[in-house]
Short mmCIF file of N, CA and C in Angstrom, two decimals:
data_model
loop_
_atom_site.label_atom_id
_atom_site.label_comp_id
_atom_site.label_asym_id
_atom_site.label_seq_id
_atom_site.Cartn_x
_atom_site.Cartn_y
_atom_site.Cartn_z
N UNK A 333 3.00 17.27 7.35
CA UNK A 333 3.24 16.50 8.54
C UNK A 333 1.96 16.19 9.27
N UNK A 334 2.05 16.27 10.58
CA UNK A 334 0.92 15.92 11.43
C UNK A 334 -0.27 16.85 11.22
N UNK A 335 0.00 18.14 10.95
CA UNK A 335 -1.08 19.11 10.83
C UNK A 335 -1.98 18.83 9.63
N UNK A 336 -1.49 18.05 8.67
CA UNK A 336 -2.29 17.74 7.49
C UNK A 336 -3.50 16.90 7.84
N UNK A 337 -3.44 16.19 8.96
CA UNK A 337 -4.55 15.31 9.32
C UNK A 337 -5.78 16.08 9.76
N UNK A 338 -5.66 16.86 10.84
CA UNK A 338 -6.84 17.50 11.42
C UNK A 338 -6.68 19.00 11.62
N UNK A 339 -5.54 19.56 11.26
CA UNK A 339 -5.26 20.99 11.42
C UNK A 339 -5.52 21.39 12.87
N UNK A 340 -6.42 22.33 13.11
CA UNK A 340 -6.70 22.76 14.48
C UNK A 340 -8.00 22.16 15.02
N UNK A 341 -8.54 21.17 14.35
CA UNK A 341 -9.77 20.52 14.77
C UNK A 341 -9.47 19.57 15.93
N UNK A 342 -9.67 20.02 17.14
CA UNK A 342 -9.32 19.21 18.31
C UNK A 342 -10.17 17.95 18.43
N UNK A 343 -11.38 17.96 17.91
CA UNK A 343 -12.23 16.77 17.98
C UNK A 343 -11.61 15.64 17.17
N UNK A 344 -11.09 15.95 16.01
CA UNK A 344 -10.41 14.95 15.19
C UNK A 344 -9.21 14.36 15.91
N UNK A 345 -8.43 15.22 16.58
CA UNK A 345 -7.27 14.73 17.33
C UNK A 345 -7.70 13.85 18.50
N UNK A 346 -8.78 14.25 19.20
CA UNK A 346 -9.30 13.45 20.32
C UNK A 346 -9.74 12.06 19.84
N UNK A 347 -10.49 12.03 18.76
CA UNK A 347 -11.00 10.76 18.24
C UNK A 347 -9.85 9.87 17.79
N UNK A 348 -8.91 10.45 17.03
CA UNK A 348 -7.76 9.66 16.55
C UNK A 348 -6.94 9.12 17.72
N UNK A 349 -6.67 9.96 18.69
CA UNK A 349 -5.88 9.54 19.84
C UNK A 349 -6.61 8.46 20.64
N UNK A 350 -7.91 8.64 20.83
CA UNK A 350 -8.70 7.66 21.58
C UNK A 350 -8.72 6.31 20.86
N UNK A 351 -8.96 6.33 19.55
CA UNK A 351 -9.00 5.08 18.79
C UNK A 351 -7.65 4.36 18.80
N UNK A 352 -6.58 5.12 18.59
CA UNK A 352 -5.25 4.50 18.59
C UNK A 352 -4.91 3.94 19.97
N UNK A 353 -5.24 4.68 20.98
CA UNK A 353 -4.95 4.22 22.34
C UNK A 353 -5.77 2.96 22.67
N UNK A 354 -7.02 2.94 22.24
CA UNK A 354 -7.87 1.77 22.48
C UNK A 354 -7.31 0.55 21.77
N UNK A 355 -6.86 0.71 20.53
CA UNK A 355 -6.27 -0.41 19.79
C UNK A 355 -4.98 -0.86 20.47
N UNK A 356 -4.16 0.11 20.91
CA UNK A 356 -2.91 -0.24 21.61
C UNK A 356 -3.19 -1.01 22.89
N UNK A 357 -4.19 -0.57 23.66
CA UNK A 357 -4.56 -1.26 24.90
C UNK A 357 -5.03 -2.69 24.58
N UNK A 358 -5.83 -2.84 23.54
CA UNK A 358 -6.33 -4.15 23.14
C UNK A 358 -5.17 -5.10 22.80
N UNK A 359 -4.23 -4.64 21.98
CA UNK A 359 -3.11 -5.50 21.59
C UNK A 359 -2.15 -5.74 22.75
N UNK A 360 -1.99 -4.77 23.63
CA UNK A 360 -1.16 -4.99 24.81
C UNK A 360 -1.77 -6.09 25.69
N UNK A 361 -3.07 -6.01 25.89
CA UNK A 361 -3.74 -7.04 26.70
C UNK A 361 -3.61 -8.42 26.05
N UNK A 362 -3.84 -8.49 24.73
CA UNK A 362 -3.73 -9.78 24.03
C UNK A 362 -2.31 -10.33 24.14
N UNK A 363 -1.32 -9.45 23.99
CA UNK A 363 0.08 -9.88 24.07
C UNK A 363 0.42 -10.36 25.48
N UNK A 364 0.09 -9.56 26.49
CA UNK A 364 0.39 -9.94 27.87
C UNK A 364 -0.37 -11.20 28.28
N UNK A 365 -1.60 -11.35 27.81
CA UNK A 365 -2.38 -12.53 28.16
C UNK A 365 -1.78 -13.78 27.52
N UNK A 366 -1.23 -13.64 26.30
CA UNK A 366 -0.56 -14.78 25.65
C UNK A 366 0.71 -15.17 26.40
N UNK A 367 1.42 -14.16 26.91
CA UNK A 367 2.68 -14.43 27.60
C UNK A 367 2.41 -15.04 28.98
N UNK A 368 1.53 -14.42 29.75
CA UNK A 368 1.22 -14.91 31.10
C UNK A 368 -0.20 -14.48 31.46
N UNK A 369 -1.16 -15.38 31.21
CA UNK A 369 -2.55 -15.02 31.53
C UNK A 369 -2.75 -14.88 33.04
N UNK A 370 -3.57 -13.90 33.39
CA UNK A 370 -3.88 -13.73 34.80
C UNK A 370 -4.07 -12.28 35.20
N UNK A 371 -4.06 -12.07 36.49
CA UNK A 371 -4.32 -10.76 37.07
C UNK A 371 -3.23 -9.76 36.68
N UNK A 372 -1.98 -10.19 36.64
CA UNK A 372 -0.89 -9.28 36.30
C UNK A 372 -1.05 -8.69 34.90
N UNK A 373 -1.46 -9.51 33.95
CA UNK A 373 -1.69 -9.01 32.58
C UNK A 373 -2.80 -7.97 32.57
N UNK A 374 -3.84 -8.23 33.32
CA UNK A 374 -4.96 -7.30 33.40
C UNK A 374 -4.55 -5.99 34.07
N UNK A 375 -3.84 -6.09 35.20
CA UNK A 375 -3.41 -4.88 35.92
C UNK A 375 -2.43 -4.05 35.08
N UNK A 376 -1.50 -4.69 34.41
CA UNK A 376 -0.55 -3.96 33.57
C UNK A 376 -1.27 -3.24 32.43
N UNK A 377 -2.25 -3.90 31.85
CA UNK A 377 -3.02 -3.27 30.78
C UNK A 377 -3.85 -2.10 31.32
N UNK A 378 -4.46 -2.27 32.47
CA UNK A 378 -5.23 -1.17 33.06
C UNK A 378 -4.33 0.01 33.40
N UNK A 379 -3.14 -0.26 33.89
CA UNK A 379 -2.19 0.82 34.18
C UNK A 379 -1.82 1.56 32.90
N UNK A 380 -1.52 0.81 31.84
CA UNK A 380 -1.19 1.43 30.55
C UNK A 380 -2.37 2.24 30.02
N UNK A 381 -3.58 1.75 30.22
CA UNK A 381 -4.75 2.43 29.67
C UNK A 381 -4.98 3.81 30.29
N UNK A 382 -4.46 4.04 31.48
CA UNK A 382 -4.65 5.35 32.12
C UNK A 382 -3.74 6.43 31.55
N UNK A 383 -2.75 6.06 30.77
CA UNK A 383 -1.83 7.04 30.20
C UNK A 383 -2.56 8.05 29.32
N UNK A 384 -3.60 7.62 28.66
CA UNK A 384 -4.37 8.49 27.78
C UNK A 384 -5.06 9.62 28.54
N UNK A 385 -5.38 9.38 29.80
CA UNK A 385 -6.14 10.35 30.58
C UNK A 385 -5.35 11.61 30.91
N UNK A 386 -4.05 11.56 30.85
CA UNK A 386 -3.24 12.70 31.28
C UNK A 386 -2.75 13.59 30.13
N UNK A 387 -3.22 13.34 28.94
CA UNK A 387 -2.74 14.11 27.78
C UNK A 387 -3.54 15.39 27.63
N UNK A 388 -2.84 16.48 27.53
CA UNK A 388 -3.45 17.78 27.34
C UNK A 388 -3.88 17.91 25.88
N UNK A 389 -4.99 18.56 25.63
CA UNK A 389 -5.50 18.73 24.27
C UNK A 389 -4.48 19.40 23.35
N UNK A 390 -3.69 20.31 23.86
CA UNK A 390 -2.70 21.02 23.06
C UNK A 390 -1.67 20.05 22.49
N UNK A 391 -1.42 18.96 23.16
CA UNK A 391 -0.37 18.04 22.76
C UNK A 391 -0.81 16.97 21.77
N UNK A 392 -2.09 16.87 21.46
CA UNK A 392 -2.56 15.79 20.60
C UNK A 392 -1.83 15.73 19.27
N UNK A 393 -1.57 16.87 18.69
CA UNK A 393 -0.86 16.92 17.40
C UNK A 393 0.48 16.20 17.48
N UNK A 394 1.15 16.28 18.62
CA UNK A 394 2.43 15.62 18.80
C UNK A 394 2.27 14.18 19.31
N UNK A 395 1.21 13.91 20.04
CA UNK A 395 1.04 12.60 20.68
C UNK A 395 0.48 11.55 19.73
N UNK A 396 -0.40 11.93 18.81
CA UNK A 396 -1.02 10.95 17.92
C UNK A 396 0.02 10.14 17.15
N UNK A 397 1.07 10.75 16.58
CA UNK A 397 2.08 9.91 15.92
C UNK A 397 2.74 8.90 16.86
N UNK A 398 3.00 9.30 18.09
CA UNK A 398 3.59 8.37 19.05
C UNK A 398 2.61 7.24 19.37
N UNK A 399 1.33 7.58 19.47
CA UNK A 399 0.32 6.54 19.73
C UNK A 399 0.24 5.58 18.55
N UNK A 400 0.30 6.11 17.34
CA UNK A 400 0.28 5.25 16.15
C UNK A 400 1.51 4.35 16.14
N UNK A 401 2.65 4.92 16.47
CA UNK A 401 3.90 4.16 16.53
C UNK A 401 3.80 3.05 17.59
N UNK A 402 3.29 3.38 18.76
CA UNK A 402 3.13 2.39 19.84
C UNK A 402 2.15 1.30 19.44
N UNK A 403 1.05 1.67 18.80
CA UNK A 403 0.06 0.71 18.35
C UNK A 403 0.67 -0.27 17.35
N UNK A 404 1.41 0.26 16.38
CA UNK A 404 2.06 -0.61 15.39
C UNK A 404 3.10 -1.52 16.03
N UNK A 405 3.83 -0.99 17.00
CA UNK A 405 4.82 -1.80 17.71
C UNK A 405 4.13 -2.94 18.46
N UNK A 406 3.03 -2.65 19.15
CA UNK A 406 2.31 -3.70 19.89
C UNK A 406 1.69 -4.74 18.96
N UNK A 407 1.16 -4.30 17.82
CA UNK A 407 0.64 -5.26 16.84
C UNK A 407 1.77 -6.15 16.35
N UNK A 408 2.92 -5.54 16.07
CA UNK A 408 4.08 -6.31 15.62
C UNK A 408 4.51 -7.33 16.66
N UNK A 409 4.63 -6.92 17.92
CA UNK A 409 5.04 -7.83 18.98
C UNK A 409 4.02 -8.94 19.21
N UNK A 410 2.74 -8.59 19.09
CA UNK A 410 1.70 -9.61 19.26
C UNK A 410 1.84 -10.71 18.20
N UNK A 411 1.99 -10.31 16.94
CA UNK A 411 2.09 -11.31 15.87
C UNK A 411 3.43 -12.05 15.91
N UNK A 412 4.48 -11.40 16.40
CA UNK A 412 5.75 -12.12 16.58
C UNK A 412 5.56 -13.22 17.60
N UNK A 413 4.90 -12.90 18.71
CA UNK A 413 4.68 -13.90 19.76
C UNK A 413 3.71 -14.99 19.30
N UNK A 414 2.75 -14.62 18.48
CA UNK A 414 1.76 -15.58 18.00
C UNK A 414 2.36 -16.56 16.98
N UNK A 415 3.45 -16.16 16.34
CA UNK A 415 4.20 -16.98 15.37
C UNK A 415 3.36 -17.37 14.15
N UNK A 416 2.56 -16.45 13.68
CA UNK A 416 1.84 -16.67 12.43
C UNK A 416 1.72 -15.34 11.70
N UNK A 417 1.47 -15.42 10.42
CA UNK A 417 1.38 -14.21 9.58
C UNK A 417 2.57 -13.29 9.82
N UNK A 418 3.75 -13.81 9.57
CA UNK A 418 4.97 -13.08 9.93
C UNK A 418 5.18 -11.81 9.13
N UNK A 419 4.52 -11.67 7.99
CA UNK A 419 4.66 -10.43 7.22
C UNK A 419 4.01 -9.26 7.94
N UNK A 420 2.98 -9.52 8.79
CA UNK A 420 2.30 -8.44 9.51
C UNK A 420 3.25 -7.71 10.46
N UNK A 421 4.01 -8.43 11.34
CA UNK A 421 4.91 -7.69 12.22
C UNK A 421 6.01 -6.95 11.47
N UNK A 422 6.46 -7.51 10.36
CA UNK A 422 7.53 -6.85 9.60
C UNK A 422 7.01 -5.56 8.98
N UNK A 423 5.82 -5.61 8.40
CA UNK A 423 5.25 -4.41 7.78
C UNK A 423 4.90 -3.37 8.86
N UNK A 424 4.29 -3.82 9.97
CA UNK A 424 3.97 -2.87 11.06
C UNK A 424 5.22 -2.23 11.62
N UNK A 425 6.27 -3.02 11.82
CA UNK A 425 7.52 -2.47 12.36
C UNK A 425 8.16 -1.49 11.38
N UNK A 426 8.08 -1.78 10.08
CA UNK A 426 8.64 -0.88 9.08
C UNK A 426 7.93 0.47 9.12
N UNK A 427 6.62 0.45 9.13
CA UNK A 427 5.86 1.70 9.19
C UNK A 427 6.15 2.42 10.50
N UNK A 428 6.24 1.68 11.60
CA UNK A 428 6.54 2.28 12.91
C UNK A 428 7.90 2.96 12.91
N UNK A 429 8.87 2.39 12.20
CA UNK A 429 10.20 3.02 12.13
C UNK A 429 10.14 4.38 11.45
N UNK A 430 9.27 4.52 10.46
CA UNK A 430 9.14 5.80 9.78
C UNK A 430 8.39 6.82 10.63
N UNK A 431 7.55 6.36 11.52
CA UNK A 431 6.80 7.29 12.37
C UNK A 431 7.67 7.79 13.52
N UNK A 432 8.42 6.88 14.12
CA UNK A 432 9.32 7.29 15.21
C UNK A 432 10.56 6.43 15.15
N UNK A 433 11.71 7.07 15.09
CA UNK A 433 12.98 6.38 14.87
C UNK A 433 13.35 5.42 16.00
N UNK A 434 12.78 5.58 17.18
CA UNK A 434 13.08 4.68 18.29
C UNK A 434 12.75 3.23 17.94
N UNK A 435 11.79 3.03 17.07
CA UNK A 435 11.40 1.68 16.69
C UNK A 435 12.49 0.93 15.96
N UNK A 436 13.47 1.64 15.43
CA UNK A 436 14.62 0.96 14.83
C UNK A 436 15.33 0.13 15.91
N UNK A 437 15.41 0.67 17.11
CA UNK A 437 15.99 -0.06 18.23
C UNK A 437 15.20 -1.35 18.51
N UNK A 438 13.86 -1.27 18.50
CA UNK A 438 13.05 -2.45 18.73
C UNK A 438 13.25 -3.49 17.62
N UNK A 439 13.34 -3.03 16.39
CA UNK A 439 13.61 -3.96 15.28
C UNK A 439 14.97 -4.63 15.49
N UNK A 440 15.96 -3.85 15.91
CA UNK A 440 17.28 -4.41 16.20
C UNK A 440 17.25 -5.41 17.34
N UNK A 441 16.46 -5.12 18.37
CA UNK A 441 16.34 -6.07 19.49
C UNK A 441 15.68 -7.38 19.04
N UNK A 442 14.70 -7.28 18.14
CA UNK A 442 14.08 -8.50 17.62
C UNK A 442 15.06 -9.31 16.78
N UNK A 443 15.94 -8.62 16.05
CA UNK A 443 16.98 -9.33 15.28
C UNK A 443 17.86 -10.14 16.23
N UNK A 444 18.32 -9.48 17.30
CA UNK A 444 19.18 -10.15 18.27
C UNK A 444 18.43 -11.30 18.96
N UNK A 445 17.18 -11.05 19.35
CA UNK A 445 16.37 -12.07 20.02
C UNK A 445 16.24 -13.33 19.17
N UNK A 446 15.86 -13.16 17.91
CA UNK A 446 15.68 -14.33 17.05
C UNK A 446 17.02 -14.98 16.70
N UNK A 447 18.06 -14.17 16.59
CA UNK A 447 19.40 -14.72 16.30
C UNK A 447 19.84 -15.63 17.45
N UNK A 448 19.63 -15.16 18.68
CA UNK A 448 20.00 -15.96 19.85
C UNK A 448 19.16 -17.22 19.98
N UNK A 449 17.93 -17.19 19.48
CA UNK A 449 17.07 -18.38 19.49
C UNK A 449 17.35 -19.28 18.28
N UNK A 450 18.34 -18.94 17.49
CA UNK A 450 18.73 -19.70 16.29
C UNK A 450 17.61 -19.77 15.26
N UNK A 451 16.85 -18.69 15.16
CA UNK A 451 15.82 -18.58 14.13
C UNK A 451 16.29 -17.51 13.15
N UNK A 452 17.26 -17.89 12.31
CA UNK A 452 17.95 -16.93 11.45
C UNK A 452 17.00 -16.24 10.45
N UNK A 453 16.06 -17.00 9.84
CA UNK A 453 15.18 -16.38 8.86
C UNK A 453 14.30 -15.31 9.51
N UNK A 454 13.78 -15.62 10.70
CA UNK A 454 12.96 -14.63 11.41
C UNK A 454 13.81 -13.45 11.84
N UNK A 455 15.06 -13.72 12.20
CA UNK A 455 15.97 -12.65 12.58
C UNK A 455 16.23 -11.72 11.40
N UNK A 456 16.52 -12.29 10.25
CA UNK A 456 16.81 -11.49 9.06
C UNK A 456 15.59 -10.71 8.58
N UNK A 457 14.39 -11.20 8.88
CA UNK A 457 13.19 -10.49 8.46
C UNK A 457 13.12 -9.10 9.07
N UNK A 458 13.65 -8.92 10.28
CA UNK A 458 13.58 -7.61 10.92
C UNK A 458 14.72 -6.69 10.49
N UNK A 459 15.51 -7.15 9.54
CA UNK A 459 16.45 -6.24 8.87
C UNK A 459 15.66 -5.37 7.91
N UNK A 460 14.51 -5.87 7.42
CA UNK A 460 13.69 -5.14 6.46
C UNK A 460 13.29 -3.76 6.96
N UNK A 461 12.74 -3.61 8.19
CA UNK A 461 12.37 -2.26 8.65
C UNK A 461 13.57 -1.31 8.70
N UNK A 462 14.69 -1.82 9.18
CA UNK A 462 15.88 -0.98 9.29
C UNK A 462 16.41 -0.61 7.91
N UNK A 463 16.49 -1.59 7.01
CA UNK A 463 17.00 -1.34 5.66
C UNK A 463 16.10 -0.38 4.89
N UNK A 464 14.79 -0.56 5.03
CA UNK A 464 13.85 0.33 4.33
C UNK A 464 13.99 1.76 4.86
N UNK A 465 14.07 1.89 6.17
CA UNK A 465 14.23 3.22 6.76
C UNK A 465 15.52 3.87 6.28
N UNK A 466 16.62 3.11 6.32
CA UNK A 466 17.92 3.65 5.90
C UNK A 466 17.94 3.98 4.42
N UNK A 467 17.18 3.23 3.61
CA UNK A 467 17.12 3.53 2.18
C UNK A 467 16.54 4.92 1.93
N UNK A 468 15.66 5.37 2.81
CA UNK A 468 15.13 6.73 2.69
C UNK A 468 16.00 7.74 3.42
N UNK A 469 16.52 7.36 4.56
CA UNK A 469 17.26 8.28 5.43
C UNK A 469 18.60 8.70 4.85
N UNK A 470 19.40 7.73 4.41
CA UNK A 470 20.76 8.03 3.97
C UNK A 470 20.80 8.98 2.78
N UNK A 471 20.02 8.74 1.71
CA UNK A 471 20.08 9.71 0.60
C UNK A 471 19.65 11.12 1.02
N UNK A 472 18.62 11.21 1.85
CA UNK A 472 18.19 12.54 2.28
C UNK A 472 19.23 13.19 3.19
N UNK A 473 19.89 12.39 4.00
CA UNK A 473 20.90 12.92 4.90
C UNK A 473 22.08 13.49 4.12
N UNK A 474 22.49 12.77 3.07
CA UNK A 474 23.67 13.20 2.33
C UNK A 474 23.39 14.31 1.32
N UNK A 475 22.12 14.55 0.98
CA UNK A 475 21.82 15.68 0.11
C UNK A 475 21.44 16.92 0.92
N UNK A 476 21.52 16.79 2.24
CA UNK A 476 21.31 17.94 3.12
C UNK A 476 19.88 18.14 3.59
N UNK A 477 18.98 17.24 3.23
CA UNK A 477 17.60 17.36 3.70
C UNK A 477 17.49 16.80 5.10
N UNK A 478 16.37 17.08 5.74
CA UNK A 478 16.15 16.54 7.08
C UNK A 478 15.93 15.04 6.99
N UNK A 479 16.20 14.31 8.09
CA UNK A 479 16.00 12.86 8.09
C UNK A 479 14.54 12.50 7.84
N UNK A 480 14.35 11.32 7.33
CA UNK A 480 12.99 10.84 7.10
C UNK A 480 12.34 10.59 8.45
N UNK A 481 11.22 11.19 8.67
CA UNK A 481 10.43 10.98 9.88
C UNK A 481 8.99 11.24 9.47
N UNK A 482 8.14 11.46 10.42
CA UNK A 482 6.72 11.62 10.10
C UNK A 482 6.48 12.81 9.18
N UNK A 483 7.30 13.86 9.27
CA UNK A 483 7.08 15.03 8.44
C UNK A 483 7.29 14.75 6.96
N UNK A 484 8.24 13.87 6.63
CA UNK A 484 8.53 13.66 5.21
C UNK A 484 8.03 12.34 4.67
N UNK A 485 7.83 11.35 5.50
CA UNK A 485 7.40 10.06 4.98
C UNK A 485 5.98 10.12 4.44
N UNK A 486 5.14 11.00 4.98
CA UNK A 486 3.77 11.05 4.53
C UNK A 486 3.57 11.95 3.31
N UNK A 487 4.67 12.32 2.66
CA UNK A 487 4.53 12.98 1.38
C UNK A 487 3.97 11.95 0.41
N UNK A 488 3.05 12.35 -0.45
CA UNK A 488 2.43 11.37 -1.34
C UNK A 488 3.43 10.57 -2.17
N UNK A 489 4.56 11.15 -2.52
CA UNK A 489 5.53 10.42 -3.34
C UNK A 489 6.27 9.35 -2.56
N UNK A 490 6.39 9.48 -1.24
CA UNK A 490 7.14 8.51 -0.45
C UNK A 490 6.31 7.31 0.00
N UNK A 491 5.03 7.48 0.20
CA UNK A 491 4.22 6.39 0.74
C UNK A 491 4.20 5.17 -0.18
N UNK A 492 3.88 5.31 -1.47
CA UNK A 492 3.86 4.11 -2.32
C UNK A 492 5.23 3.45 -2.43
N UNK A 493 6.29 4.24 -2.49
CA UNK A 493 7.63 3.68 -2.60
C UNK A 493 7.96 2.86 -1.36
N UNK A 494 7.64 3.39 -0.18
CA UNK A 494 7.92 2.67 1.06
C UNK A 494 7.11 1.39 1.18
N UNK A 495 5.84 1.46 0.79
CA UNK A 495 4.99 0.26 0.86
C UNK A 495 5.46 -0.80 -0.12
N UNK A 496 5.76 -0.39 -1.35
CA UNK A 496 6.22 -1.34 -2.36
C UNK A 496 7.55 -1.97 -1.94
N UNK A 497 8.47 -1.16 -1.43
CA UNK A 497 9.77 -1.68 -0.99
C UNK A 497 9.59 -2.67 0.15
N UNK A 498 8.74 -2.34 1.11
CA UNK A 498 8.51 -3.23 2.25
C UNK A 498 7.89 -4.55 1.82
N UNK A 499 6.85 -4.49 1.00
CA UNK A 499 6.18 -5.72 0.56
C UNK A 499 7.12 -6.57 -0.29
N UNK A 500 7.90 -5.94 -1.16
CA UNK A 500 8.84 -6.68 -2.00
C UNK A 500 9.89 -7.39 -1.14
N UNK A 501 10.50 -6.65 -0.21
CA UNK A 501 11.51 -7.27 0.64
C UNK A 501 10.91 -8.36 1.53
N UNK A 502 9.72 -8.09 2.09
CA UNK A 502 9.09 -9.08 2.98
C UNK A 502 8.75 -10.36 2.22
N UNK A 503 8.20 -10.22 1.03
CA UNK A 503 7.81 -11.41 0.27
C UNK A 503 9.04 -12.18 -0.21
N UNK A 504 10.13 -11.48 -0.51
CA UNK A 504 11.36 -12.15 -0.94
C UNK A 504 12.00 -12.91 0.21
N UNK A 505 12.13 -12.26 1.36
CA UNK A 505 12.83 -12.87 2.50
C UNK A 505 11.99 -13.88 3.27
N UNK A 506 10.68 -13.68 3.29
CA UNK A 506 9.85 -14.56 4.10
C UNK A 506 9.21 -15.68 3.32
N UNK A 507 9.58 -15.78 2.05
CA UNK A 507 9.06 -16.90 1.26
C UNK A 507 7.90 -16.46 0.48
#
C-alpha cells in the first residue's frame, strides 16, 4: 500500500505531498481561470493552496493518496472543460477512482452533466472509470477479499491490467 512508497522516510512524504499539492493548485487555478478569469479565481486558488500548510507530518502517509486523487480529479476536470484530448480526463478519472472511491461519484456526476447537455458520447466515456473500477471490485468482493482501493490496486499484477483495460475501453468508445 502507501508504505511501499517511502516507508518511514518523512522527507519523501513531504516532497511527494508538496509536489502533488503544487500540481493540484496549478490545475485548480487553470480550471477556475478558464471558467471565470479574475480575482475570484485567484482568491479561491490561494485559499485552496493553504490547505497543505495544516497537515501534520504523521498524516502524510494517509494524505498523499488523497492529494494524488485530488490532483487527478482536477486534471480531469480541466481537460473536460478544455474540450480537447478527451482520453486524458477519462484515464485520470479512472486512476482516481482506484485511489479513492469518492471519485466514482464525480465520474457519475460527469455522466449526468454530459447527458443533460445532450453529449451522449462524452457522457458514456465516463462510464469507463466506473466500469473499470467495478471490474476489479465485484470479483474481489464476491470472493471475500477487501474492495479494490489504494492498498490492492498498486499490486504489480493489477496495474498493467487496469491500464490496458482503461486504454482499450477509452480508445474503443472515444474513437
